[in-house]
Amino acid sequence: MNVSTSLKVRLPAFVLVSEVVMIVLYAVFVTYDDNANAKLQNNETKPMENSIYQDYPYFVDVQLMIFIGFGCLLAFFRFYGFSGMVFNFLTATFAIQWAILIQGFFQFYYDGQIHLGVINLLNAEFACAVVLISFGAVIGKTSPVQLLVMALLEIPVFAVTEWAVLKYIRINDAGGTILIHLFACYFGLGVTFVLYRPSLNNGHSREITSYHSDILSVMGTLFLWVFWPSFNSALTFKGDDQHRAILHTFLGLSSSTLTAFALTAMFNKRGKLTMADIQNVTLAGGVTVGASVDMMISPVAAYALGIMGCTACFFGYKYMTPFMARHMRIQDQCGIHNLHGLTGLISSTAGICAILLATEETYGPSMYQIFSHRAPPEGDQKLLELQRLIPGLKPGLGRTAQEQALYQVAAIFSTIAAAAVGGLLTGWVMKLPFLASPSDMDCFDDELFFDMPSDFERLKRFNMHHILCLVYLIITTLNILCF
Amino acid sequence: MNVSTSLKVRLPAFVLVSEVVMIVLYAVFVTYDDNANAKLQNNETKPMENSIYQDYPYFVDVQLMIFIGFGCLLAFFRFYGFSGMVFNFLTATFAIQWAILIQGFFQFYYDGQIHLGVINLLNAEFACAVVLISFGAVIGKTSPVQLLVMALLEIPVFAVTEWAVLKYIRINDAGGTILIHLFACYFGLGVTFVLYRPSLNNGHSREITSYHSDILSVMGTLFLWVFWPSFNSALTFKGDDQHRAILHTFLGLSSSTLTAFALTAMFNKRGKLTMADIQNVTLAGGVTVGASVDMMISPVAAYALGIMGCTACFFGYKYMTPFMARHMRIQDQCGIHNLHGLTGLISSTAGICAILLATEETYGPSMYQIFSHRAPPEGDQKLLELQRLIPGLKPGLGRTAQEQALYQVAAIFSTIAAAAVGGLLTGWVMKLPFLASPSDMDCFDDELFFDMPSDFERLKRFNMHHILCLVYLIITTLNILCF
Amino acid sequence: MNVSTSLKVRLPAFVLVSEVVMIVLYAVFVTYDDNANAKLQNNETKPMENSIYQDYPYFVDVQLMIFIGFGCLLAFFRFYGFSGMVFNFLTATFAIQWAILIQGFFQFYYDGQIHLGVINLLNAEFACAVVLISFGAVIGKTSPVQLLVMALLEIPVFAVTEWAVLKYIRINDAGGTILIHLFACYFGLGVTFVLYRPSLNNGHSREITSYHSDILSVMGTLFLWVFWPSFNSALTFKGDDQHRAILHTFLGLSSSTLTAFALTAMFNKRGKLTMADIQNVTLAGGVTVGASVDMMISPVAAYALGIMGCTACFFGYKYMTPFMARHMRIQDQCGIHNLHGLTGLISSTAGICAILLATEETYGPSMYQIFSHRAPPEGDQKLLELQRLIPGLKPGLGRTAQEQALYQVAAIFSTIAAAAVGGLLTGWVMKLPFLASPSDMDCFDDELFFDMPSDFERLKRFNMHHILCLVYLIITTLNILCF
């Protein structure tokens, strides 16, 4: 046992310090938002119109994705099931707590306080999803302390990027393609670039799945699949926008699933299905529809996007991940560049096309709600006309479609840049010596960080045991034959 | 390895052709319904009154049943867990896509377009459930290509039957007992009759469960159990009708679960519990309350129906399934005739009784909403009176209870007939040579269609290994004793 | 095989008798409540305002906790997975059915009938949770018949206690800390005190987990974790109260999870993580925030409560459970005294503090809604004033904060007393000879009550097989060396 990976001091120290900090910050800065404050409940407030009834169902769905979906999906290694599921649990819990504070300062801060409602939790879950996606790049090669450090650093970088993009560049990104998937992907690649382990490029004997871990992982995929429409629609406008987001996500996932089955059989040497593809590539459609998920792109476009995203993702796994590991020092363990990066780029492009093609003819006046930055600015005559049609329409920036498209491009590049730089720096911090990083040999092994049940050793030794038995079988036979 | 079961060409060919067809059909025919169309959002539309907020929660619940519930339940074979879960995923995805189109043409087609909203997805999931129930009859003996062909053919037969029954016979069937369970059951039996494999009647060495597969399968049962009230109430009228549907389904499931435990212990030789019963028979009550699920049958009737359905289902498993396999060439792998056929017949009968017993005294004027075909026809004086009590009550056909009961009987027989004929023909198509049908020997084996993790071979050989060890133990002992 | 544990007669007899009794009672006493009664639907009833749409989402969430969450969590023993999951299924089903009747008589009985709606089911699930928590104390050492007997007796004791406390003592306990967690804990301890098995104090060879059972159990934990906010908020007032309940539960769980990770690593000899802690101690925060979950305690208080509850729970597992087993004849199998008892006491104390600190300044007039017994009594001038601010405010008892606090204390002690006495008597009944109680040797073994798949025997013998192989390896080697 390598003493330097003991969590006895490191993990408690990190947790206890961060808990003290959080208690202070929560005590000083966090209060209830209007919908959770008893004092603001008066005879004009109808309880059933509390914002919670709009937000909570989506919050629960995303919770299931984060804790069950990701948890099971990441438990795909044969000897790393505890770690996959439990480090996900730990990292997610910490990331959400931390994001409530950090995002709170950027998005829910006024009157000197962060105002807390279920909507903050929902936003924090998205920030948490960002961390968990990045986690996918380095799973099996990091200690829980390193993962907590990653969450500690990634959340602020993400929150700042999100705030800067939403406040200054102002984009359309209902499904979070740019801010969640692209950011998470390039941040994770940055981290794994720094944590490069040359000796793992030739594979590791424990980098395999088992019959049960594959089934568990598919269950995770199915949970993600089922709730993805909730994920993509949680933060859209209510009403028809949210309705379309659900339809598009379902169609995109559906066509990408079919396509994944076709491709996995087609490119398998013996015409069989590969579980890794079914666990990952099927989900590509959910990301690919993201950037245009609430727009009037037509159902067939969502269907086609699912196919395109899935195809890019599949070939990414086949060719790009090995290429990046061999030639670019980027070991992308779960292939997040395929599932979130390539699909995210396609999705962003599709979003730009949808923005360029949007007309009042298709959308009616509500075009200026969905593309809110295209709404006429305060004082414009057109705004008053529109406000007669849609009471409460907020003034925008009067951007043209082309201008909005350019801002989208700017957002894509700045998000990727911020993520990559943040990831590189974070990776550098994660490399600091006292963070219990596992040695190359100890990677992909639950035993390093867990007290294991007694059958684990035997699961690991089964192979050897089997071979030993065969050897002695032969020896015995020879032995008998000799006499 | 049998070359003829390679999916390398067959599966991609099927998928790619169907995707091209779907893209064309979606492009030409599918548009948004009013609740998903941005243009129809105006200053009179309140976003929170969008139909999505009524439909989406039920859609998600049914999604969980389809993908997680069925997926886990069907993973009950020891060496067929990948196939059970993954073929379910593939078939369900394809079936829903296809049903959106086919059902769309029959139920949501106007102005030359299929109008798509979450309600279509919900309906398509029910069509998908039909396919998955039928899948239960032939699980382990079919290739994924055959399953896709089955879905391809079953969906249109189902959609036509559904449309004909709802439009011309006009019945009460809120829980889908007749149209979903009876149809799916007799279609599946038709298919398996054609796919009869005599050599499997004596059992197959891999037709067994394992400790882990049984636990996984119970998890599937529990997911189906928990969400069954949503399934049975998803398409009822909103309000008290939906409320009753939930109550009845819960009570029926609850009493059938208790009864299943009693029967499994009572008829086990050593007084133990049998997992197969707990996985299947417990669910019988959910089907049995289906046809009368929204009616005022009283809670105790739902409770009693659960017991009756469970009892029929249990003895069906015990006596009827083996009988049908031996004497009628019907190999019903999961016993769908017990869980969906027998219970469906009891349920239909109960529905007819409930229709005959329905009086205005019990229901008040809303009787003419639930039994909408009994409402007075257009122009009738009574209709105007009723419309004063229930604004918006639609004119009906003025049927008496007895007439409605007769129509129910007609619907039952025509549904069964359509299903059986459709199943036979579909089975005949599925027997075509190029569909990668597994040989008798390769049934119930994941290895045929999947790249397997390295421990699978050992799980399979464990038995042999164990015996070998014992043999060599004896030989060695003898060997030693000899000297 | 021990004949006296056969379920062949005992289980069916129990079930069939109870089903007959239930059918009679349901037939005579149970009718629909107003929201489920078609007759009471008239032109004034808006279907979407049916109570079902407020209750059903929480009902489904709690269902998932009961059947999936508890089911998986209790499947943590290596050779007791079937029993943990399936006995939970059986006991829960029976308990809910029974609680609908018994609670119905106390809470939903008027006009000579129990009025049934989804709200009854939701209440019955809470009663069921009580039974399942108590089950945790005796898991592995009880037959399904004993568990049914426990449910049969615990439900009425619980329902009477609940009714007496709510009607006569009148307390604030939104999350059910006192009535659910404390009751369930001390009832379970009472039962296990009577069922004390001295020979099991030294451990049992099958009282271990396996790699897969630990993963399954963590999944159960995650389901409980995700839906705990729904559990704690299901029966609060709608609106801001429910909103706070969700926020506090999430924060409490979140901080207790982090703390659990810190403590498990800190107190592990080799600085590793212990799965049992992750499965149980992480959940402590959910209980600890319970008694004050809907109050204006501030977010940071919920965070701190989570840390405190988790710490108490952790040290309870470490020191108190072994102490109680050795010196107090209390074998608390799952450590319910730590997860529900200690946390419950902290939570109750916190609730009392929150009551004492509540002022109109913090809550505004809605203080008299949350602390309804502090509202002025009928006829008081202050009541009329308040009713102008909050129309529909119900008259209370005019209690001061101090008085309410004393009543809380009274409720805590009387609940614990009733639970302990009820548990002792129930344990005594469960000891009756014909209830199929397993012998000490047969504890923690699925084989006693289930027909097992063929690999189970091998999972159990694997250890022996492994040792045998090693022995023969040595013998063979020696044998060869000798010649």
PDB file of N, CA and C in Angstrom, chain A residues 169-215:
ATOM      1  N   ILE A 169     -21.598  38.906 -24.058  1.00  0.00           N
ATOM      2  CA  ILE A 169     -21.746  38.458 -25.441  1.00  0.00           C
ATOM      3  C   ILE A 169     -23.227  38.207 -25.740  1.00  0.00           C
ATOM      4  N   ARG A 170     -23.950  37.699 -24.806  1.00  0.00           N
ATOM      5  CA  ARG A 170     -25.400  37.488 -24.919  1.00  0.00           C
ATOM      6  C   ARG A 170     -25.763  36.554 -26.066  1.00  0.00           C
ATOM      7  N   ILE A 171     -25.921  35.297 -25.699  1.00  0.00           N
ATOM      8  CA  ILE A 171     -26.159  34.308 -26.756  1.00  0.00           C
ATOM      9  C   ILE A 171     -27.442  33.524 -26.508  1.00  0.00           C
ATOM     10  N   ASN A 172     -27.834  32.762 -27.526  1.00  0.00           N
ATOM     11  CA  ASN A 172     -28.893  31.774 -27.417  1.00  0.00           C
ATOM     12  C   ASN A 172     -28.251  30.411 -27.214  1.00  0.00           C
ATOM     13  N   ASP A 173     -28.553  29.761 -26.097  1.00  0.00           N
ATOM     14  CA  ASP A 173     -27.928  28.459 -25.848  1.00  0.00           C
ATOM     15  C   ASP A 173     -28.778  27.710 -24.824  1.00  0.00           C
ATOM     16  N   ALA A 174     -30.017  27.436 -25.225  1.00  0.00           N
ATOM     17  CA  ALA A 174     -30.989  26.913 -24.266  1.00  0.00           C
ATOM     18  C   ALA A 174     -30.547  25.573 -23.678  1.00  0.00           C
ATOM     19  N   GLY A 175     -29.992  24.699 -24.508  1.00  0.00           N
ATOM     20  CA  GLY A 175     -29.613  23.375 -24.019  1.00  0.00           C
ATOM     21  C   GLY A 175     -28.217  23.363 -23.408  1.00  0.00           C
ATOM     22  N   GLY A 176     -27.579  24.530 -23.348  1.00  0.00           N
ATOM     23  CA  GLY A 176     -26.266  24.588 -22.722  1.00  0.00           C
ATOM     24  C   GLY A 176     -25.155  23.963 -23.538  1.00  0.00           C
ATOM     25  N   THR A 177     -25.319  23.926 -24.857  1.00  0.00           N
ATOM     26  CA  THR A 177     -24.289  23.285 -25.674  1.00  0.00           C
ATOM     27  C   THR A 177     -22.943  23.974 -25.522  1.00  0.00           C
ATOM     28  N   ILE A 178     -22.976  25.302 -25.633  1.00  0.00           N
ATOM     29  CA  ILE A 178     -21.707  26.026 -25.603  1.00  0.00           C
ATOM     30  C   ILE A 178     -21.193  26.094 -24.173  1.00  0.00           C
ATOM     31  N   LEU A 179     -22.060  26.566 -23.272  1.00  0.00           N
ATOM     32  CA  LEU A 179     -21.583  26.838 -21.923  1.00  0.00           C
ATOM     33  C   LEU A 179     -21.377  25.570 -21.103  1.00  0.00           C
ATOM     34  N   ILE A 180     -22.170  24.549 -21.351  1.00  0.00           N
ATOM     35  CA  ILE A 180     -21.994  23.329 -20.558  1.00  0.00           C
ATOM     36  C   ILE A 180     -21.091  22.334 -21.279  1.00  0.00           C
ATOM     37  N   HIS A 181     -21.522  21.891 -22.460  1.00  0.00           N
ATOM     38  CA  HIS A 181     -20.809  20.777 -23.080  1.00  0.00           C
ATOM     39  C   HIS A 181     -19.437  21.182 -23.617  1.00  0.00           C
ATOM     40  N   LEU A 182     -19.383  22.274 -24.382  1.00  0.00           N
ATOM     41  CA  LEU A 182     -18.075  22.674 -24.915  1.00  0.00           C
ATOM     42  C   LEU A 182     -17.139  23.072 -23.781  1.00  0.00           C
ATOM     43  N   PHE A 183     -17.641  23.840 -22.836  1.00  0.00           N
ATOM     44  CA  PHE A 183     -16.781  24.239 -21.723  1.00  0.00           C
ATOM     45  C   PHE A 183     -16.243  23.016 -20.986  1.00  0.00           C
ATOM     46  N   ALA A 184     -17.145  22.117 -20.616  1.00  0.00           N
ATOM     47  CA  ALA A 184     -16.745  20.943 -19.836  1.00  0.00           C
ATOM     48  C   ALA A 184     -15.734  20.103 -20.590  1.00  0.00           C
ATOM     49  N   CYS A 185     -15.974  19.960 -21.889  1.00  0.00           N
ATOM     50  CA  CYS A 185     -15.092  19.120 -22.697  1.00  0.00           C
ATOM     51  C   CYS A 185     -13.686  19.705 -22.744  1.00  0.00           C
ATOM     52  N   TYR A 186     -13.561  20.981 -23.103  1.00  0.00           N
ATOM     53  CA  TYR A 186     -12.211  21.509 -23.286  1.00  0.00           C
ATOM     54  C   TYR A 186     -11.507  21.753 -21.956  1.00  0.00           C
ATOM     55  N   PHE A 187     -12.275  21.988 -20.906  1.00  0.00           N
ATOM     56  CA  PHE A 187     -11.667  22.052 -19.594  1.00  0.00           C
ATOM     57  C   PHE A 187     -11.081  20.681 -19.220  1.00  0.00           C
ATOM     58  N   GLY A 188     -11.890  19.646 -19.437  1.00  0.00           N
ATOM     59  CA  GLY A 188     -11.434  18.289 -19.119  1.00  0.00           C
ATOM     60  C   GLY A 188     -10.218  17.893 -19.936  1.00  0.00           C
ATOM     61  N   LEU A 189     -10.216  18.264 -21.215  1.00  0.00           N
ATOM     62  CA  LEU A 189      -9.056  17.935 -22.054  1.00  0.00           C
ATOM     63  C   LEU A 189      -7.817  18.667 -21.564  1.00  0.00           C
ATOM     64  N   GLY A 190      -8.010  19.925 -21.131  1.00  0.00           N
ATOM     65  CA  GLY A 190      -6.883  20.670 -20.568  1.00  0.00           C
ATOM     66  C   GLY A 190      -6.309  19.957 -19.352  1.00  0.00           C
ATOM     67  N   VAL A 191      -7.179  19.517 -18.476  1.00  0.00           N
ATOM     68  CA  VAL A 191      -6.723  18.832 -17.265  1.00  0.00           C
ATOM     69  C   VAL A 191      -5.969  17.553 -17.622  1.00  0.00           C
ATOM     70  N   THR A 192      -6.584  16.758 -18.501  1.00  0.00           N
ATOM     71  CA  THR A 192      -5.973  15.460 -18.795  1.00  0.00           C
ATOM     72  C   THR A 192      -4.671  15.629 -19.575  1.00  0.00           C
ATOM     73  N   PHE A 193      -4.542  16.724 -20.327  1.00  0.00           N
ATOM     74  CA  PHE A 193      -3.283  17.011 -21.018  1.00  0.00           C
ATOM     75  C   PHE A 193      -2.150  17.168 -20.007  1.00  0.00           C
ATOM     76  N   VAL A 194      -2.439  17.896 -18.934  1.00  0.00           N
ATOM     77  CA  VAL A 194      -1.404  18.104 -17.914  1.00  0.00           C
ATOM     78  C   VAL A 194      -1.138  16.815 -17.131  1.00  0.00           C
ATOM     79  N   LEU A 195      -2.214  16.046 -16.908  1.00  0.00           N
ATOM     80  CA  LEU A 195      -2.042  14.813 -16.118  1.00  0.00           C
ATOM     81  C   LEU A 195      -1.589  13.630 -16.975  1.00  0.00           C
ATOM     82  N   TYR A 196      -1.115  13.907 -18.155  1.00  0.00           N
ATOM     83  CA  TYR A 196      -0.701  12.858 -19.107  1.00  0.00           C
ATOM     84  C   TYR A 196       0.176  11.791 -18.444  1.00  0.00           C
ATOM     85  N   ARG A 197      -0.181  10.515 -18.653  1.00  0.00           N
ATOM     86  CA  ARG A 197       0.613   9.413 -18.115  1.00  0.00           C
ATOM     87  C   ARG A 197       1.062   8.539 -19.286  1.00  0.00           C
ATOM     88  N   PRO A 198       2.263   8.741 -19.762  1.00  0.00           N
ATOM     89  CA  PRO A 198       2.709   8.029 -20.988  1.00  0.00           C
ATOM     90  C   PRO A 198       2.551   6.520 -20.870  1.00  0.00           C
ATOM     91  N   SER A 199       2.800   5.983 -19.689  1.00  0.00           N
ATOM     92  CA  SER A 199       2.810   4.518 -19.584  1.00  0.00           C
ATOM     93  C   SER A 199       1.411   3.934 -19.743  1.00  0.00           C
ATOM     94  N   LEU A 200       0.376   4.763 -19.576  1.00  0.00           N
ATOM     95  CA  LEU A 200      -0.988   4.239 -19.743  1.00  0.00           C
ATOM     96  C   LEU A 200      -1.437   4.234 -21.195  1.00  0.00           C
ATOM     97  N   ASN A 201      -0.612   4.787 -22.081  1.00  0.00           N
ATOM     98  CA  ASN A 201      -1.010   4.820 -23.483  1.00  0.00           C
ATOM     99  C   ASN A 201      -1.077   3.429 -24.100  1.00  0.00           C
ATOM    100  N   ASN A 202      -0.392   2.501 -23.500  1.00  0.00           N
ATOM    101  CA  ASN A 202      -0.438   1.131 -24.028  1.00  0.00           C
ATOM    102  C   ASN A 202      -1.506   0.301 -23.345  1.00  0.00           C
ATOM    103  N   GLY A 203      -2.398   0.951 -22.642  1.00  0.00           N
ATOM    104  CA  GLY A 203      -3.465   0.223 -21.956  1.00  0.00           C
ATOM    105  C   GLY A 203      -2.996  -0.254 -20.602  1.00  0.00           C
ATOM    106  N   HIS A 204      -3.951  -0.601 -19.785  1.00  0.00           N
ATOM    107  CA  HIS A 204      -3.685  -1.009 -18.414  1.00  0.00           C
ATOM    108  C   HIS A 204      -4.492  -2.285 -18.213  1.00  0.00           C
ATOM    109  N   SER A 205      -3.927  -3.233 -17.482  1.00  0.00           N
ATOM    110  CA  SER A 205      -4.588  -4.538 -17.383  1.00  0.00           C
ATOM    111  C   SER A 205      -5.955  -4.428 -16.709  1.00  0.00           C
ATOM    112  N   ARG A 206      -6.175  -3.376 -15.929  1.00  0.00           N
ATOM    113  CA  ARG A 206      -7.487  -3.260 -15.279  1.00  0.00           C
ATOM    114  C   ARG A 206      -8.436  -2.324 -16.029  1.00  0.00           C
ATOM    115  N   GLU A 207      -8.011  -1.858 -17.187  1.00  0.00           N
ATOM    116  CA  GLU A 207      -8.835  -0.926 -17.970  1.00  0.00           C
ATOM    117  C   GLU A 207      -9.851  -1.723 -18.796  1.00  0.00           C
ATOM    118  N   ILE A 208     -10.608  -2.568 -18.131  1.00  0.00           N
ATOM    119  CA  ILE A 208     -11.563  -3.442 -18.816  1.00  0.00           C
ATOM    120  C   ILE A 208     -12.905  -3.370 -18.095  1.00  0.00           C
ATOM    121  N   THR A 209     -13.915  -3.880 -18.760  1.00  0.00           N
ATOM    122  CA  THR A 209     -15.228  -3.932 -18.132  1.00  0.00           C
ATOM    123  C   THR A 209     -15.519  -5.366 -17.695  1.00  0.00           C
ATOM    124  N   SER A 210     -16.630  -5.549 -17.023  1.00  0.00           N
ATOM    125  CA  SER A 210     -17.081  -6.905 -16.722  1.00  0.00           C
ATOM    126  C   SER A 210     -18.537  -7.022 -17.139  1.00  0.00           C
ATOM    127  N   TYR A 211     -19.057  -8.222 -17.109  1.00  0.00           N
ATOM    128  CA  TYR A 211     -20.448  -8.443 -17.501  1.00  0.00           C
ATOM    129  C   TYR A 211     -21.373  -7.557 -16.680  1.00  0.00           C
ATOM    130  N   HIS A 212     -21.135  -7.501 -15.372  1.00  0.00           N
ATOM    131  CA  HIS A 212     -22.031  -6.708 -14.526  1.00  0.00           C
ATOM    132  C   HIS A 212     -21.786  -5.216 -14.648  1.00  0.00           C
ATOM    133  N   SER A 213     -20.526  -4.816 -14.785  1.00  0.00           N
ATOM    134  CA  SER A 213     -20.266  -3.379 -14.872  1.00  0.00           C
ATOM    135  C   SER A 213     -20.827  -2.816 -16.173  1.00  0.00           C
ATOM    136  N   ASP A 214     -20.814  -3.602 -17.232  1.00  0.00           N
ATOM    137  CA  ASP A 214     -21.395  -3.134 -18.492  1.00  0.00           C
ATOM    138  C   ASP A 214     -22.905  -2.944 -18.362  1.00  0.00           C
ATOM    139  N   ILE A 215     -23.557  -3.861 -17.683  1.00  0.00           N
ATOM    140  CA  ILE A 215     -25.008  -3.735 -17.495  1.00  0.00           C
ATOM    141  C   ILE A 215     -25.325  -2.512 -16.642  1.00  0.00           C
TER     142      ILE A 215
END
